[in-house]
XYZ file of C-alpha atoms in Angstrom:
367
model
C 10.304 6.381 38.492
C 13.700 5.340 37.048
C 14.771 1.794 37.821
C 18.422 1.283 38.758
C 20.002 -2.159 39.019
C 22.953 -2.332 41.432
C 25.095 -5.397 40.765
C 27.889 -6.194 43.252
C 28.738 -9.389 45.112
C 29.835 -7.440 48.207
C 26.880 -6.379 50.343
C 28.678 -3.375 51.845
C 29.239 -1.934 48.381
C 25.596 -2.414 47.458
C 24.479 -0.700 50.675
C 26.851 2.202 50.016
C 25.440 2.812 46.546
C 21.876 2.428 47.861
C 22.531 4.967 50.629
C 24.010 7.500 48.202
C 21.038 7.213 45.865
C 18.414 7.366 48.642
C 20.024 10.442 50.162
C 19.365 12.358 46.947
C 15.650 12.474 47.846
C 14.843 11.293 44.339
C 12.420 8.538 43.491
C 14.542 5.652 42.310
C 13.351 2.064 42.146
C 16.477 0.226 43.329
C 17.059 -3.428 42.450
C 20.008 -5.419 43.809
C 21.893 -8.319 42.219
C 24.409 -10.389 44.216
C 26.588 -11.681 41.362
C 27.008 -11.596 37.591
C 24.464 -14.286 36.734
C 21.912 -12.687 39.074
C 22.557 -9.306 37.425
C 21.944 -10.724 33.947
C 18.708 -12.414 35.043
C 17.323 -9.318 36.789
C 18.292 -7.013 33.917
C 16.247 -9.229 31.612
C 13.237 -9.581 33.922
C 13.070 -6.034 35.404
C 14.223 -3.953 32.395
C 16.044 -1.292 34.459
C 16.753 2.171 33.083
C 20.416 1.962 34.072
C 22.806 -0.631 35.514
C 25.609 -0.028 38.004
C 27.787 -3.058 37.322
C 30.768 -4.167 39.386
C 33.577 -5.781 37.413
C 34.927 -8.370 39.857
C 32.038 -10.763 40.602
C 31.640 -14.553 40.846
C 29.881 -16.777 38.277
C 30.090 -14.014 35.633
C 32.358 -10.990 35.825
C 31.171 -7.530 34.801
C 32.737 -7.745 31.333
C 30.869 -10.965 30.586
C 27.583 -9.602 31.899
C 27.932 -6.392 29.909
C 28.734 -8.281 26.710
C 25.714 -10.559 27.213
C 23.435 -7.563 27.850
C 24.538 -5.791 24.695
C 24.020 -8.921 22.600
C 20.414 -9.279 23.795
C 17.852 -7.212 21.845
C 15.768 -6.738 24.999
C 18.638 -5.227 27.011
C 21.135 -3.897 24.463
C 20.141 -0.247 24.918
C 20.180 -0.201 28.735
C 23.074 2.098 29.800
C 25.771 0.305 31.798
C 28.174 2.036 34.192
C 31.012 -0.278 35.130
C 32.365 0.177 38.640
C 35.895 -1.023 39.139
C 38.995 -0.720 41.258
C 40.949 -1.504 38.100
C 42.452 1.661 36.712
C 44.715 0.641 33.844
C 43.833 1.528 30.259
C 43.684 -2.091 29.127
C 40.780 -2.869 31.470
C 38.864 0.203 30.360
C 39.310 -0.771 26.712
C 38.083 -4.251 27.598
C 34.994 -2.677 29.169
C 34.338 -0.538 26.112
C 34.704 -3.599 23.882
C 32.074 -5.311 26.044
C 29.721 -2.357 25.440
C 30.045 -0.309 28.650
C 28.645 3.219 28.387
C 30.678 4.743 31.242
C 33.064 3.955 34.113
C 33.335 4.787 37.801
C 36.452 4.091 39.814
C 36.391 3.004 43.433
C 36.111 4.613 45.902
C 32.817 6.067 44.629
C 32.450 9.846 44.716
C 28.836 10.879 45.226
C 28.996 13.937 42.921
C 30.599 11.970 40.098
C 28.111 9.124 40.479
C 25.105 11.464 40.327
C 26.494 13.410 37.367
C 27.032 10.248 35.352
C 23.644 8.837 36.354
C 21.880 12.043 35.386
C 23.591 12.115 31.978
C 22.889 8.472 31.131
C 19.317 8.574 32.456
C 18.657 11.540 30.184
C 20.051 9.569 27.264
C 17.893 6.610 28.253
C 14.810 8.838 28.393
C 15.547 10.262 24.939
C 16.098 6.774 23.565
C 12.783 5.618 25.061
C 11.025 8.579 23.461
C 12.678 7.754 20.154
C 11.580 4.109 20.438
C 8.015 5.175 21.210
C 8.033 7.561 18.255
C 9.291 4.728 16.063
C 6.533 2.426 17.319
C 3.952 5.141 16.687
C 5.238 5.683 13.145
C 5.252 1.929 12.575
C 1.645 1.647 13.769
C 0.653 4.518 11.504
C 2.429 2.870 8.562
C 0.600 -0.386 9.255
C -2.746 1.427 9.435
C -2.016 3.273 6.185
C -0.955 0.011 4.550
C -4.198 -1.666 5.642
C -6.207 1.213 4.187
C -4.159 1.142 0.983
C -4.636 -2.618 0.682
C -8.391 -2.159 1.054
C -8.403 0.724 -1.418
C -6.300 -1.310 -3.848
C -8.706 -4.228 -3.547
C -11.612 -1.918 -4.417
C -9.793 -0.102 -7.235
C -8.642 -3.361 -8.800
C -12.277 -4.118 -9.577
C -12.332 -1.152 -11.952
C -8.715 -0.551 -12.938
C -5.567 -2.452 -13.764
C -3.145 -3.010 -10.886
C -0.662 -0.586 -12.465
C -3.206 2.236 -12.609
C -4.478 1.413 -9.102
C -0.948 1.692 -7.715
C -0.491 5.106 -9.331
C -3.761 6.367 -7.847
C -2.840 5.128 -4.366
C 0.525 6.891 -4.633
C -1.305 10.236 -4.942
C -4.871 9.884 -3.590
C -5.300 13.643 -3.064
C -4.968 14.116 -6.802
C -7.054 11.220 -8.049
C -9.678 10.610 -5.345
C -11.042 14.070 -4.625
C -14.604 15.077 -5.410
C -14.928 17.089 -8.616
C -13.991 16.845 -12.255
C -11.701 18.128 -14.964
C -11.862 18.362 -18.733
C -9.839 15.796 -20.671
C -9.696 14.104 -24.027
C -11.319 10.736 -23.409
C -11.887 7.713 -25.623
C -15.045 5.897 -24.562
C -15.909 2.316 -25.455
C -19.310 0.687 -25.113
C -19.798 -3.055 -25.652
C -23.085 -4.947 -25.564
C -24.083 -8.578 -26.064
C -26.293 -8.900 -29.119
C -29.165 -11.387 -28.743
C -28.855 -11.704 -24.986
C -32.478 -10.775 -24.302
C -33.671 -13.759 -26.314
C -31.093 -15.947 -24.563
C -32.264 -14.830 -21.112
C -35.919 -15.483 -21.987
C -35.320 -19.226 -22.341
C -32.785 -19.696 -19.541
C -33.252 -19.719 -15.762
C -32.160 -16.630 -13.773
C -29.272 -18.654 -12.329
C -28.044 -19.606 -15.795
C -28.380 -16.012 -17.014
C -26.364 -14.627 -14.115
C -23.734 -17.352 -14.523
C -23.372 -16.558 -18.227
C -23.033 -12.816 -17.570
C -20.445 -13.382 -14.856
C -18.345 -15.543 -17.155
C -18.594 -12.978 -19.947
C -17.721 -10.007 -17.759
C -14.872 -11.872 -16.079
C -13.249 -12.478 -19.486
C -13.957 -9.004 -20.825
C -12.788 -7.182 -17.709
C -9.421 -8.913 -17.886
C -9.042 -7.639 -21.438
C -9.952 -4.082 -20.393
C -7.354 -4.102 -17.617
C -4.712 -5.607 -19.879
C -4.969 -2.467 -22.039
C -5.097 -0.106 -19.030
C -8.722 0.835 -19.476
C -10.961 2.200 -16.730
C -14.103 0.151 -16.192
C -16.863 2.683 -15.612
C -19.812 0.355 -15.139
C -21.701 -2.722 -16.254
C -24.938 -1.922 -18.061
C -27.156 -4.986 -17.909
C -25.563 -7.149 -20.600
C -23.110 -4.435 -21.609
C -20.219 -2.417 -20.259
C -18.764 1.080 -20.466
C -15.016 1.633 -20.485
C -12.929 4.749 -21.011
C -9.297 5.666 -21.693
C -7.422 8.828 -20.783
C -8.284 8.977 -17.077
C -7.352 8.760 -14.321
C -4.030 8.128 -16.083
C -3.652 9.323 -19.652
C -1.298 7.939 -22.293
C -0.429 9.093 -25.798
C -2.066 6.028 -27.345
C -5.365 6.043 -25.428
C -7.519 5.863 -28.565
C -5.449 3.050 -30.075
C -5.540 1.023 -26.853
C -9.327 1.392 -26.886
C -9.400 -0.153 -30.359
C -6.983 -2.895 -29.312
C -9.358 -3.577 -26.434
C -12.369 -3.701 -28.760
C -10.653 -6.253 -30.988
C -9.476 -8.326 -28.023
C -13.002 -8.253 -26.548
C -14.365 -9.811 -29.732
C -11.716 -12.542 -29.616
C -12.276 -13.222 -25.912
C -16.028 -13.494 -26.445
C -15.492 -15.932 -29.305
C -13.152 -18.058 -27.189
C -15.759 -18.215 -24.425
C -18.396 -19.347 -26.912
C -16.155 -22.223 -27.989
C -15.434 -23.134 -24.382
C -19.081 -23.189 -23.309
C -20.197 -25.114 -26.401
C -23.754 -23.903 -25.879
C -25.879 -23.721 -29.074
C -27.864 -20.737 -27.791
C -24.835 -18.883 -26.464
C -23.014 -19.459 -29.736
C -25.643 -17.326 -31.494
C -24.710 -14.266 -29.400
C -22.124 -11.631 -30.307
C -20.608 -8.347 -29.208
C -21.417 -4.973 -30.716
C -18.807 -2.305 -29.901
C -18.830 1.474 -30.355
C -15.860 3.798 -29.772
C -15.631 7.595 -29.782
C -12.986 10.140 -28.806
C -13.682 13.638 -27.541
C -13.498 16.084 -24.670
C -15.311 15.092 -21.507
C -15.572 15.998 -17.856
C -14.054 13.205 -15.797
C -13.923 12.873 -12.038
C -15.637 11.730 -8.888
C -19.350 12.493 -8.848
C -21.404 12.070 -5.676
C -20.772 12.645 -1.970
C -17.525 12.457 -0.036
C -19.473 11.099 2.940
C -21.481 8.351 1.272
C -20.627 7.326 -2.269
C -18.670 8.616 -5.240
C -18.620 7.301 -8.801
C -15.564 7.911 -10.948
C -17.078 8.527 -14.370
C -17.120 10.661 -17.528
C -19.865 13.013 -18.668
C -20.095 14.525 -22.156
C -21.827 14.377 -25.531
C -18.814 12.385 -26.727
C -19.807 9.630 -24.286
C -23.353 9.629 -25.598
C -22.059 9.315 -29.160
C -20.001 6.232 -28.212
C -23.143 4.708 -26.731
C -25.086 5.434 -29.938
C -22.373 3.839 -32.071
C -22.537 0.693 -29.980
C -26.329 0.574 -30.420
C -26.016 0.344 -34.222
C -23.068 -2.088 -34.258
C -23.984 -5.628 -35.273
C -22.606 -8.650 -33.463
C -18.899 -9.013 -34.083
C -18.684 -5.396 -35.323
C -16.638 -2.433 -34.092
C -17.819 1.019 -35.181
C -15.726 4.117 -34.508
C -16.195 7.833 -35.018
C -14.245 10.218 -37.228
C -12.394 11.591 -34.179
C -11.227 8.134 -33.121
C -10.234 7.298 -36.695
C -8.205 10.521 -36.917
C -6.253 9.452 -33.795
C -5.534 5.940 -35.099
C -5.757 6.012 -38.918
C -2.153 4.876 -39.426
C -2.632 1.840 -37.176
C -5.957 0.431 -38.373
C -7.657 -0.738 -41.524
C -11.186 0.630 -41.562
C -14.016 0.995 -44.036
C -15.769 4.319 -44.213
C -19.495 3.990 -43.742
C -22.159 6.209 -45.371
C -22.970 9.295 -43.271
C -25.453 8.230 -40.662
C -28.036 10.118 -38.669
C -27.733 9.201 -34.987
C -30.560 9.638 -32.505
C -29.986 12.710 -30.362
C -27.288 14.102 -32.700
C -28.261 16.956 -35.035
C -25.648 16.451 -37.754
C -24.967 13.219 -39.615
C -21.790 11.484 -38.505
C -18.987 9.975 -40.522
C -18.355 6.525 -39.114
C -15.929 3.695 -39.763
C -16.185 -0.066 -39.524
C -12.972 -1.632 -38.215
C -11.570 -4.322 -40.493
C -8.224 -4.917 -38.830
C -6.071 -3.537 -36.007
C -2.408 -3.216 -36.984
C 0.155 -3.965 -34.254
């Protein structure tokens, strides 16, 4: 039921407008105001759909009321029809400057009044629908933002913020179940001597040490845009080339490996623990084709991971690396040979691999 506010200080005029509107056999909720100040107060409290506003009123004239309504965010979009006996152009311009939407001249003609009401009420209805659509869109945006914030919080545990943001920008591409073949550089790192360390320390001390190690190492991984696949007891698996691939994936893996060794050494100095100082990182890196994607169930759990023989080779290289050592495969060396100094190792037979592999020991990473 549309609400119409009739504002006129003369009771006869209010009754005339009320009679015209009631005779239309339409459901209008009619509200009366006896002067300008009363009109402003009732417009604010009742939120009418349209206002019939007389110009010549005490306390506040119609121009002042209209201007105040249009300056108030709560009432600025309520259509105002100014009713006046004034007919000169100057007064109409003054009304338009105040924000009036239409004019009616006295004496009121029923047909003209109804035509103008119908037009402005339709505009008011469309504006209300537009406002509701805007509120709906805003609510949807807020819900999407909440979900994205939650997703970002989860992704940031495994990826750098930059990579997380790119995934969130196109979740249909990066978060669907399934895999694709890509060239991936996989890095495995493991703490040498940690079993002996854990045998003489309490469970609380062991967990605390691991958390400090992984906190440092994870920051390094993210700094070089690596994807943290998983923690493996006292080790970790990281890969490069997915979900976002770069031309220097293999080199960034080696930069990560070197930075991991430095970060681990810094932590040893910080902790100043004789037993912890005897530990070290062994790192293995390999490059090759792999299937990468989300493995699992869309309804319960998915793991974003890589599967391939090339991943297994990286794991085997890490298993033979001594503490403080980085061992890479021929394929990784081929990708980075002009940016590293490496010593070729004698061909080595690796468990689970038929042919002997040519491996390299990293001496220095060149910036």
